[in-house]
Coordinates of C-alpha atoms and ligand atoms in Angstrom, one line a residue:
M1 CA 100.7 38.1 109.9
D2 CA 97.4 36.7 111.0
N3 CA 95.2 33.7 110.7
K4 CA 93.4 35.1 107.7
E5 CA 96.7 35.3 105.7
L6 CA 97.4 31.6 106.6
A7 CA 93.9 30.6 105.7
D8 CA 94.1 32.4 102.3
L9 CA 97.4 30.7 101.6
I10 CA 96.1 27.3 102.3
F11 CA 92.7 27.7 100.7
P12 CA 93.1 30.5 98.1
D13 CA 90.0 30.0 96.2
V14 CA 87.1 28.7 98.2
K15 CA 83.8 30.4 98.8
D16 CA 82.8 32.1 102.0
I17 CA 80.7 29.8 104.2
S18 CA 77.8 32.3 104.0
Y19 CA 77.4 31.1 100.5
Y20 CA 76.7 27.5 101.7
E21 CA 74.6 28.6 104.6
A22 CA 72.3 30.5 102.2
K23 CA 72.3 27.7 99.6
Y24 CA 71.1 25.1 102.1
P25 CA 68.5 26.9 104.2
E26 CA 66.6 25.4 107.1
R27 CA 64.0 23.0 105.7
N28 CA 60.5 24.0 105.7
L29 CA 58.9 21.0 107.3
P30 CA 56.1 20.4 109.8
E31 CA 56.9 20.7 113.5
G32 CA 58.5 17.6 114.8
A33 CA 59.6 16.3 111.3
I34 CA 62.7 14.1 111.6
V35 CA 65.4 14.5 109.0
T36 CA 67.9 11.7 109.1
R37 CA 70.4 9.9 107.0
F38 CA 71.8 6.5 106.1
A39 CA 75.5 7.2 105.6
P40 CA 77.4 4.2 104.4
S41 CA 80.8 3.9 102.7
P42 CA 80.4 2.7 99.1
T43 CA 81.6 -0.8 99.7
G44 CA 78.5 -2.3 98.2
F45 CA 78.1 -4.5 101.3
V46 CA 75.0 -3.9 103.3
H47 CA 74.9 -5.4 106.8
V48 CA 71.7 -6.4 108.4
G49 CA 72.4 -3.7 110.9
G50 CA 72.3 -1.2 108.0
I51 CA 68.9 -2.5 107.0
M52 CA 67.7 -2.2 110.6
Q53 CA 68.9 1.4 110.6
C54 CA 67.0 2.1 107.3
V55 CA 63.9 0.4 108.6
I56 CA 63.9 2.5 111.7
N57 CA 64.8 5.7 109.9
R58 CA 62.1 5.1 107.3
Q59 CA 59.5 4.5 109.9
L60 CA 60.4 7.6 111.9
T61 CA 60.6 9.9 108.9
N62 CA 57.3 8.6 107.5
Q63 CA 55.6 9.0 110.9
T64 CA 56.8 12.7 111.1
N65 CA 56.6 13.7 107.4
G66 CA 60.3 14.1 107.6
V67 CA 63.1 13.2 105.2
L68 CA 65.4 10.2 104.8
L69 CA 68.5 10.8 102.8
L70 CA 71.3 8.6 101.5
R71 CA 74.7 10.1 101.9
I72 CA 77.7 8.3 100.6
E73 CA 80.8 8.6 102.8
D74 CA 83.5 7.9 100.4
T75 CA 86.4 10.0 101.7
D76 CA 88.4 6.8 102.3
Q77 CA 88.7 5.9 98.7
K78 CA 90.6 2.7 99.4
R79 CA 87.3 1.0 100.4
E80 CA 85.4 1.7 97.2
I81 CA 84.2 -0.9 94.8
D82 CA 82.7 -0.7 91.3
N83 CA 78.9 -0.1 91.5
G84 CA 79.1 0.1 95.3
I85 CA 76.5 2.8 95.5
S86 CA 74.0 1.1 93.2
Q87 CA 74.4 -2.1 95.2
I88 CA 73.5 -0.2 98.4
V89 CA 70.5 1.5 96.8
N90 CA 69.3 -1.8 95.4
S91 CA 69.9 -3.8 98.5
V92 CA 67.9 -1.3 100.6
H93 CA 65.2 -1.1 97.9
D94 CA 64.8 -4.9 98.0
F95 CA 63.6 -4.4 101.6
G96 CA 60.9 -2.0 100.4
I97 CA 62.8 1.1 101.4
D98 CA 63.6 4.0 99.2
F99 CA 65.3 7.3 100.0
D100 CA 63.7 10.7 99.6
E101 CA 67.0 12.4 98.8
G102 CA 70.5 11.3 98.0
M103 CA 72.5 9.2 95.6
I104 CA 70.5 7.0 93.2
N105 CA 73.4 5.3 91.6
E106 CA 77.2 6.0 91.1
T107 CA 76.6 9.4 89.5
E108 CA 73.0 10.5 89.8
E109 CA 71.3 11.9 92.8
K110 CA 68.1 13.7 93.8
G111 CA 67.4 16.5 96.3
A112 CA 68.3 20.1 96.9
Y113 CA 70.8 19.5 99.6
G114 CA 73.5 17.7 97.6
P115 CA 76.0 16.8 96.4
Y116 CA 75.2 13.6 98.5
K117 CA 78.6 12.0 97.9
Q118 CA 81.3 13.3 100.1
S119 CA 84.0 13.1 97.4
A120 CA 82.0 15.7 95.4
R121 CA 81.8 18.1 98.4
G122 CA 85.5 18.9 98.7
E123 CA 85.1 22.6 98.2
I124 CA 82.5 22.8 100.9
Y125 CA 84.7 21.1 103.5
R126 CA 87.6 23.3 102.5
A127 CA 85.4 26.4 103.0
Y128 CA 84.6 25.4 106.5
A129 CA 88.2 24.3 107.2
K130 CA 89.3 27.7 106.0
W131 CA 86.9 29.5 108.3
L132 CA 88.2 27.4 111.2
I133 CA 91.7 28.5 110.4
E134 CA 90.6 32.1 110.3
K135 CA 89.0 31.6 113.7
G136 CA 92.2 30.1 115.1
R137 CA 90.5 26.8 115.5
A138 CA 92.4 24.8 112.9
Y139 CA 96.0 24.8 111.8
P140 CA 98.5 23.2 109.4
C141 CA 100.4 20.3 110.9
F142 CA 103.7 19.4 109.3
A143 CA 104.4 16.2 111.3
T144 CA 105.8 13.4 109.1
P145 CA 104.4 9.9 109.4
E146 CA 107.7 8.9 111.0
E147 CA 107.4 11.7 113.6
L148 CA 103.8 10.6 114.4
E149 CA 104.9 7.0 114.7
E150 CA 107.7 7.9 117.0
M151 CA 105.3 9.9 119.2
R152 CA 102.9 7.0 119.4
Q153 CA 105.6 4.6 120.5
K154 CA 106.8 7.1 123.2
Q155 CA 103.2 7.5 124.4
E156 CA 102.8 3.7 124.6
S157 CA 106.1 3.2 126.5
L158 CA 105.0 5.9 128.9
K159 CA 101.6 4.1 129.2
I160 CA 99.6 7.2 128.4
R161 CA 96.9 8.0 125.9
T162 CA 98.0 7.9 122.3
G163 CA 97.1 10.7 119.9
Y164 CA 97.8 14.3 119.0
Y165 CA 96.8 16.4 121.9
G166 CA 98.1 18.8 124.5
V167 CA 101.9 18.9 124.8
W168 CA 102.1 16.3 122.1
A169 CA 100.5 18.5 119.5
K170 CA 103.7 19.9 118.3
Y171 CA 102.5 22.2 115.5
R172 CA 99.5 23.5 117.4
N173 CA 101.4 26.6 118.6
L174 CA 103.7 27.1 115.7
P175 CA 103.9 30.8 115.0
I176 CA 101.9 31.8 111.9
E177 CA 105.0 33.2 110.2
N178 CA 106.7 29.8 110.5
A179 CA 103.7 27.9 109.2
I180 CA 103.5 30.3 106.2
E181 CA 107.1 29.9 105.5
K182 CA 107.0 26.1 105.6
I183 CA 104.0 26.1 103.2
K184 CA 105.8 28.5 100.9
N185 CA 108.8 26.2 101.0
G186 CA 106.6 23.4 99.8
E187 CA 106.6 21.3 103.0
P188 CA 103.8 18.8 103.1
Y189 CA 101.1 19.3 105.7
I190 CA 97.6 18.4 106.7
V191 CA 95.0 20.5 108.5
R192 CA 94.1 19.8 112.1
F193 CA 91.3 20.9 114.4
K194 CA 92.5 22.9 117.4
S195 CA 90.6 21.4 120.4
M196 CA 90.0 23.5 123.5
G197 CA 88.9 20.5 125.5
K198 CA 90.6 19.1 128.6
E199 CA 90.6 15.4 129.4
D200 CA 90.1 16.0 133.1
R201 CA 86.9 18.0 132.5
K202 CA 83.6 16.2 132.1
I203 CA 80.7 16.9 129.8
R204 CA 77.2 15.6 130.2
H205 CA 75.4 14.6 127.0
H206 CA 71.8 13.6 126.5
D207 CA 71.3 10.8 124.1
V208 CA 67.7 10.2 123.0
I209 CA 68.0 6.5 123.5
K210 CA 70.7 6.1 126.1
G211 CA 69.8 9.1 128.3
N212 CA 72.4 11.2 130.0
I213 CA 76.0 10.1 129.5
D214 CA 79.1 11.7 131.1
F215 CA 82.2 11.8 129.0
P216 CA 85.7 13.4 129.4
E217 CA 86.0 16.3 127.0
N218 CA 87.7 15.8 123.7
D219 CA 91.2 17.1 123.6
Q220 CA 92.4 15.5 120.4
D221 CA 93.5 17.8 117.6
I222 CA 92.1 15.5 114.9
V223 CA 93.0 15.8 111.2
I224 CA 90.2 17.5 109.4
I225 CA 91.6 17.8 105.9
K226 CA 94.0 15.1 104.7
A227 CA 97.0 15.4 102.4
D228 CA 94.7 14.5 99.5
G229 CA 92.5 17.5 100.2
L230 CA 89.6 15.3 101.3
P231 CA 88.1 15.6 104.8
T232 CA 88.1 13.0 107.5
Y233 CA 84.9 11.3 108.5
H234 CA 84.4 13.3 111.7
F235 CA 84.7 16.7 110.1
A236 CA 82.8 15.8 107.0
H237 CA 79.8 14.4 108.9
A238 CA 79.5 17.5 111.0
V239 CA 79.5 19.8 108.0
D240 CA 77.1 17.5 106.1
D241 CA 74.7 16.9 108.9
H242 CA 74.5 20.7 109.4
L243 CA 74.1 21.7 105.7
M244 CA 71.7 18.8 105.0
R245 CA 69.8 20.1 108.0
V246 CA 69.7 16.7 109.6
T247 CA 67.8 16.8 112.9
H248 CA 68.5 13.3 114.2
V249 CA 71.6 11.1 113.9
I250 CA 70.3 7.6 114.5
R251 CA 73.1 5.1 114.5
S252 CA 74.5 2.1 116.3
D253 CA 76.3 2.8 119.5
E254 CA 79.7 1.9 118.2
W255 CA 79.8 5.7 117.5
V256 CA 79.1 6.8 121.1
S257 CA 82.7 7.2 122.0
S258 CA 83.0 9.9 119.2
I259 CA 80.3 12.0 120.9
P260 CA 82.7 14.4 122.7
L261 CA 84.6 15.1 119.5
H262 CA 81.4 15.5 117.5
L263 CA 80.0 17.9 120.0
E264 CA 83.1 20.0 120.1
L265 CA 83.1 20.1 116.3
F266 CA 79.5 21.2 116.1
Q267 CA 80.0 23.9 118.7
T268 CA 83.2 25.2 117.2
L269 CA 81.6 25.3 113.8
E270 CA 78.7 27.1 115.4
F271 CA 76.2 24.5 114.2
K272 CA 73.2 23.4 116.0
T273 CA 73.9 19.9 117.3
P274 CA 71.5 17.3 115.9
K275 CA 69.8 14.9 118.4
Y276 CA 71.9 11.8 118.8
C277 CA 70.2 8.5 119.1
H278 CA 72.6 5.6 119.6
Y279 CA 71.0 2.2 119.8
A280 CA 72.6 -1.1 120.7
P281 CA 73.8 -3.2 117.8
I282 CA 72.2 -6.5 116.9
L283 CA 73.9 -9.3 118.9
K284 CA 74.5 -13.0 118.5
E285 CA 74.8 -15.6 121.1
E286 CA 77.7 -17.9 120.8
D287 CA 78.8 -20.4 123.5
G288 CA 76.6 -18.7 126.0
K289 CA 78.2 -15.3 125.3
K290 CA 76.8 -12.3 123.5
R291 CA 78.7 -10.6 120.8
K292 CA 78.0 -8.2 117.9
I293 CA 76.7 -9.9 114.8
S294 CA 79.6 -10.2 112.5
K295 CA 80.0 -10.0 108.8
R296 CA 82.9 -12.5 109.0
K297 CA 81.2 -15.1 111.3
D298 CA 77.5 -14.9 110.7
P299 CA 76.0 -15.5 107.3
E300 CA 72.8 -13.7 108.3
A301 CA 74.8 -10.5 108.7
A302 CA 74.8 -10.0 104.9
V303 CA 71.6 -9.1 103.1
S304 CA 72.5 -11.7 100.4
Y305 CA 71.7 -14.4 103.0
Y306 CA 68.0 -13.4 103.0
H307 CA 67.9 -13.5 99.2
E308 CA 69.5 -16.9 99.0
E309 CA 67.3 -18.4 101.7
G310 CA 64.3 -16.8 100.2
I311 CA 63.1 -15.0 103.3
P312 CA 60.7 -12.3 102.2
A313 CA 61.9 -8.8 102.8
Q314 CA 58.7 -8.0 104.6
A315 CA 59.4 -10.6 107.1
V316 CA 62.9 -9.3 107.7
C317 CA 61.6 -5.8 108.2
E318 CA 59.0 -7.0 110.6
Y319 CA 61.6 -8.9 112.6
L320 CA 64.0 -5.9 112.6
M321 CA 61.1 -3.7 113.8
N322 CA 60.6 -6.2 116.6
I323 CA 64.3 -5.9 117.6
G324 CA 64.0 -2.1 117.4
N325 CA 60.8 -1.8 119.5
S326 CA 60.0 -4.9 121.4
N327 CA 56.3 -3.8 121.8
F328 CA 56.0 -4.3 118.0
E329 CA 55.3 -8.0 118.6
G330 CA 52.2 -7.2 120.8
W331 CA 51.0 -4.7 118.3
R332 CA 51.3 -7.2 115.5
R333 CA 49.4 -9.8 117.4
A334 CA 46.6 -7.3 118.1
N335 CA 46.7 -6.0 114.5
P336 CA 47.6 -9.0 112.3
D337 CA 46.5 -7.4 109.0
R338 CA 47.6 -3.8 109.4
P339 CA 50.5 -2.5 107.4
I340 CA 53.7 -2.1 109.4
S341 CA 53.6 1.7 108.6
E342 CA 50.8 2.1 111.0
F343 CA 52.9 1.0 114.0
K344 CA 54.2 4.0 116.0
F345 CA 57.9 3.5 116.4
E346 CA 59.5 5.2 119.4
L347 CA 63.2 5.9 119.7
S348 CA 62.8 6.0 123.5
K349 CA 61.7 2.4 123.5
M350 CA 64.8 1.1 121.8
S351 CA 67.0 -1.3 123.7
T352 CA 70.2 0.0 125.2
S353 CA 71.5 -3.5 125.9
G354 CA 71.1 -5.1 122.5
A355 CA 68.7 -7.7 121.2
I356 CA 69.8 -11.1 120.1
F357 CA 69.3 -12.0 116.4
D358 CA 67.4 -15.3 116.4
V359 CA 66.9 -16.9 113.0
V360 CA 64.3 -19.3 114.5
K361 CA 62.3 -16.3 115.6
L362 CA 62.7 -14.6 112.2
L363 CA 61.4 -17.7 110.5
D364 CA 58.5 -17.8 112.8
V365 CA 57.7 -14.2 111.8
S366 CA 58.2 -15.1 108.2
K367 CA 55.9 -18.1 108.2
N368 CA 53.1 -15.8 109.5
V369 CA 53.9 -13.2 106.9
I370 CA 53.8 -15.8 104.1
S371 CA 50.6 -17.3 105.5
K372 CA 48.8 -14.1 104.6
Y373 CA 50.1 -14.1 101.0
T374 CA 47.6 -14.9 98.2
K375 CA 48.3 -18.0 96.1
E376 CA 49.4 -15.6 93.3
E377 CA 51.8 -13.8 95.6
V378 CA 53.3 -17.1 96.8
Y379 CA 53.6 -18.3 93.2
N380 CA 55.3 -15.1 91.9
A381 CA 57.7 -14.8 94.8
S382 CA 58.7 -18.4 94.8
L383 CA 59.1 -18.5 91.1
E384 CA 61.3 -15.4 91.2
W385 CA 63.4 -17.0 93.9
A386 CA 63.5 -20.3 92.0
K387 CA 64.7 -18.6 88.8
R388 CA 67.8 -17.6 90.6
Y389 CA 68.4 -20.4 93.0
D390 CA 66.5 -23.6 92.1
D391 CA 66.0 -24.7 88.6
E392 CA 64.0 -27.8 89.5
L393 CA 61.5 -25.7 91.4
R394 CA 61.3 -23.2 88.5
E395 CA 60.5 -25.9 86.1
M396 CA 57.8 -27.4 88.4
L397 CA 56.1 -24.0 88.7
E398 CA 56.3 -23.0 85.1
R399 CA 55.2 -26.2 83.5
D400 CA 51.5 -25.7 84.4
K401 CA 50.9 -22.4 86.1
E402 CA 47.2 -23.1 86.8
Y403 CA 48.0 -26.3 88.5
A404 CA 50.8 -24.7 90.6
L405 CA 48.4 -21.9 91.6
A406 CA 45.8 -24.5 92.7
V407 CA 48.5 -26.2 94.8
F408 CA 49.4 -22.9 96.5
G409 CA 45.7 -22.3 97.0
I410 CA 45.4 -25.2 99.4
E411 CA 44.5 -23.9 102.9
R412 CA 45.2 -20.4 101.9
G413 CA 43.0 -17.3 102.1
N414 CA 40.9 -18.8 105.0
V415 CA 40.9 -18.0 108.7
K416 CA 43.6 -20.6 109.6
P417 CA 45.9 -20.5 106.6
R418 CA 48.7 -23.0 106.3
K419 CA 52.0 -22.1 107.9
D420 CA 54.4 -24.6 106.6
I421 CA 56.4 -22.2 104.4
S422 CA 58.7 -19.8 106.1
K423 CA 61.1 -19.2 103.2
W424 CA 61.0 -19.8 99.5
S425 CA 63.6 -22.4 99.8
D426 CA 60.9 -24.5 101.8
V427 CA 58.5 -24.4 98.9
K428 CA 59.8 -27.3 96.9
N429 CA 59.7 -29.7 99.8
S430 CA 56.2 -28.6 100.8
I431 CA 54.6 -29.2 97.4
I432 CA 56.8 -31.8 95.7
Y433 CA 54.4 -34.7 96.2
M434 CA 51.8 -32.8 94.2
F435 CA 53.8 -33.3 91.0
D436 CA 53.6 -36.8 89.4
D437 CA 57.1 -37.3 88.2
K438 CA 58.5 -36.1 91.6
F439 CA 56.1 -38.3 93.4
E440 CA 56.9 -41.3 91.3
N441 CA 60.6 -40.9 91.6
S442 CA 60.7 -40.0 95.2
D443 CA 62.8 -42.0 97.6
E444 CA 60.6 -40.9 100.5
E445 CA 59.3 -44.0 102.3
Y446 CA 55.5 -44.3 102.7
E447 CA 55.0 -43.3 106.3
F448 CA 52.0 -45.4 107.2
Q449 CA 51.3 -44.8 110.8
K450 CA 49.0 -47.0 112.9
I451 CA 47.8 -49.3 110.2
T452 CA 50.8 -51.1 108.8
D453 CA 49.3 -54.4 107.6
K454 CA 49.7 -54.4 103.8
D455 CA 46.5 -56.2 103.1
E456 CA 44.5 -54.0 105.4
I457 CA 45.9 -50.9 103.6
K458 CA 45.0 -52.4 100.2
K459 CA 41.5 -53.2 101.4
I460 CA 40.9 -49.7 102.7
L461 CA 42.2 -48.1 99.4
Q462 CA 40.2 -50.5 97.2
S463 CA 37.0 -50.0 99.1
Y464 CA 37.4 -46.3 99.1
M465 CA 37.8 -46.2 95.4
D466 CA 35.0 -48.6 94.7
K467 CA 32.4 -47.4 97.1
H468 CA 33.1 -44.1 98.8
Y469 CA 34.9 -41.8 96.4
N470 CA 33.1 -39.1 94.5
P471 CA 35.2 -36.2 93.2
E472 CA 32.1 -34.0 93.2
D473 CA 31.6 -34.3 97.0
D474 CA 31.7 -31.2 99.1
K475 CA 33.9 -31.4 102.2
Q476 CA 31.2 -32.5 104.6
T477 CA 29.9 -35.3 102.4
W478 CA 33.5 -36.4 101.7
F479 CA 34.1 -36.7 105.4
D480 CA 30.9 -38.5 106.0
R481 CA 31.9 -41.0 103.4
M482 CA 35.3 -41.4 105.0
K483 CA 33.4 -42.3 108.2
D484 CA 31.3 -44.8 106.3
L485 CA 34.5 -46.4 105.1
A486 CA 35.9 -46.5 108.6
E487 CA 32.7 -48.1 109.9
E488 CA 32.7 -50.7 107.2
M489 CA 36.3 -51.7 108.0
G490 CA 35.6 -52.0 111.7
Y491 CA 36.9 -48.6 112.8
A492 CA 35.1 -46.0 114.9
R493 CA 33.3 -43.2 113.0
E494 CA 34.5 -40.7 115.7
V495 CA 37.7 -40.5 117.7
K496 CA 35.6 -40.0 120.8
E497 CA 33.7 -43.2 120.3
Y498 CA 36.9 -45.1 119.9
K499 CA 38.4 -43.6 123.1
Q500 CA 35.4 -44.6 125.1
N501 CA 35.5 -48.2 123.8
P502 CA 38.9 -48.9 122.4
D503 CA 38.4 -52.7 122.5
S504 CA 35.3 -52.6 120.2
Y505 CA 37.2 -51.1 117.3
E506 CA 40.3 -51.6 115.1
G507 CA 41.0 -47.9 115.4
H508 CA 39.2 -44.8 114.3
V509 CA 38.4 -42.7 111.2
G510 CA 41.6 -40.8 111.6
D511 CA 43.7 -43.9 111.2
V512 CA 41.8 -44.8 108.0
S513 CA 42.1 -41.3 106.5
T514 CA 45.9 -41.4 107.3
V515 CA 46.1 -44.4 105.1
L516 CA 44.7 -42.4 102.2
R517 CA 46.9 -39.4 103.1
V518 CA 50.1 -41.4 103.1
A519 CA 49.1 -43.3 99.9
L520 CA 48.6 -40.0 98.1
T521 CA 51.5 -38.0 99.5
R522 CA 53.9 -40.5 101.2
R523 CA 53.6 -38.2 104.2
A524 CA 51.7 -38.4 107.5
N525 CA 51.6 -34.6 107.9
T526 CA 50.2 -32.5 105.1
P527 CA 47.7 -29.7 104.6
D528 CA 44.0 -30.5 104.4
L529 CA 43.5 -33.9 102.7
Y530 CA 40.2 -33.0 101.1
E531 CA 41.8 -29.9 99.4
I532 CA 44.8 -32.0 98.3
M533 CA 42.4 -34.5 96.7
Q534 CA 40.5 -31.8 95.0
V535 CA 43.6 -30.4 93.4
I536 CA 45.3 -33.7 92.4
G537 CA 42.1 -35.0 91.0
K538 CA 40.6 -38.4 90.2
D539 CA 43.2 -39.8 87.8
R540 CA 46.1 -39.1 90.1
I541 CA 44.3 -40.5 93.1
E542 CA 43.5 -43.8 91.3
K543 CA 47.0 -44.1 90.0
R544 CA 48.5 -43.5 93.4
F545 CA 46.2 -45.9 95.1
N546 CA 46.8 -48.6 92.5
K547 CA 50.5 -48.3 92.9
I548 CA 50.0 -49.6 96.4
I549 CA 47.2 -52.0 95.7
N550 CA 49.2 -53.7 92.9
Q551 CA 52.4 -54.0 94.9
Ligands
LIG1 N1 80.0 6.4 107.4 C1 79.7 6.1 108.8 C2 79.5 4.6 108.7 O1 80.1 3.9 107.9 C3 78.5 6.8 109.2 C4 78.4 7.0 110.7 C5 77.3 7.9 111.1 O2 76.2 7.5 110.9 O3 77.6 9.0 111.5 O4 78.8 4.0 109.5

C-alpha cells in the first residue's frame, strides 16, 4: 500500500493539480507589475488598518499597472455575518477604492482567477492536499479533541512549546495500512501537513519592508484540511496566492511569525514564494505607552467613525498615505493640487516601528483637503452627511440652495481659502449665524471685544448705516468707508498710526470693524467681513444692527 492509495481513499474525486495550474496561468503583465490582494474575513467590519492596506495596495498596483484583488477568507464560517462581503466592498469603495478582481457582493465576482471566496474553492484545496498526501507531505490525523487537549496540558506542565510537532505528532508515522483501515472503519480524522523543519535550525528570510529576519524553522504539523472539508487559513492562502498569481503579500506585521510556516508550505507545494511585505500596524498612544489601534477601545478604528464625524474619505486616504510613507507630507506641501495618484509610494520607505494615529493631525489634513473643495462640493458633501446625521443642518441647506451656496462661497476658490471646516460635522457651527432664525434664537453672547460701551457701539452702528454703508461698494471702497467711520468716531484709520500714537485715538479701525462683525455674527472670529456682508445683504444687516441699537 502506498501514499497514492491513501490519497485516493481520502479524496476520491478531485482533479489533478495540473488542471488548476493550466486554468490559472501566469499573468501577462508588464515587468514589475504588482499583483496583490486584500483578504478579509466576511465579518463586514473594516478596520482603519484595512483601509490603509487598501490605500497602499491600490497605489502600488496603479503605479505598476498591476492587479488588486479582493479575496474573501471565509473558511471560519463562525465569523460570517449577513451581507458581510457587500459591507466590505462598500466600505472600501467609500474611500474611493475599487478592486480589479474579486468578490463584488455576497454571490457575484469578477476576474479570471476565481472563485474569490475560499468557501467556493473547496475542491481546489482538496486537490492540492491530495497531492501532498501522494508526496508523503500530508497525512490523516485521528487525534480526538480530548487527546489533543491532554497533549497540550502535558506540554504546558513540562514547560515546552505546545503544538503538534516532532515526537508529539502521534499520527505522523502511522503506517499507511493502519491509516487506511481506520478510515475504512469510519474513524473521524483531519489532514495535517508533514513538516520537515527543525526548531533548532535557522532560516533567513528577506522581507521587503523589514529586511532580513532570522527565524527558527517551522516544525508544526498544522491542520490543512479540517473535519468539515474546508482548509485552514495558512494552507488556503498559500494555494490561493499561488493560483491567483499574487506577487506581493502586503500586510500588517501581526503575520510575521507565520513566515516560517508559510515559506515551508510554499516550498513543499513547489510554488514560487511571493514577496512578503510586513508593515508596522497603526498605533495609538495611551498613558505615554504605544499600543496597536484597537477595534474595542478606539472609535477611530472603525470606518463608521469617519462617516459619522463627516471626515471626507479623501482626507483619510491622504492621512493614511502619510502614515505609510512619511515623505508624502513633503510631497503634498510641494504639490498641493496634484492628485494623490501621482505620488510615488515606496514599500521600502514604510515604517517598521509603527506610526501613531493622531486624530488632530488627520483633522489638519482634512481641513486642507476641504479648503480646496468648490462651494458646490462642500454643499453636496455636507448635505449628504446632514441627511444622515443632522436634520437641522439638512433643513438649513435645503431651504434655499442658492443662499447656502453663496454662504459656502465665502473665502473659497481664492489663494488663501478658509480653513475652518475639517469635517462635515463642523459645518453647522461655522455657518449658523448666516441663517436668520438661527441667529435670532441663538444663545451665543455677543462677543464685543475692545469697545464695550453700549452707547459707543450703538453710535458706531448707526453712523455706519446712515453714512458709510453702500451695498454696491467693492471691497476697497467698503474698507475705505470703514476707515472714514473710524476717523469720524475718533479711531485711527490705520493700526500703524494707532500704535505710533496710542494716546491720540480711542482705538483703531480694526476695533470699529469688530463691532460690526460681532453685531452681524455674534462672533469675533469669522471669515472675511466684506464677503459676509455681501452674502447676508442689506435687509439682514439693518435688522441685525437695529436689534442692538434698539436694545
Ligand atoms: N484573512 C487574513 C486576515 O484576516 C489575511 C491575512 C493575509 O493577508 O495573509 O487578515
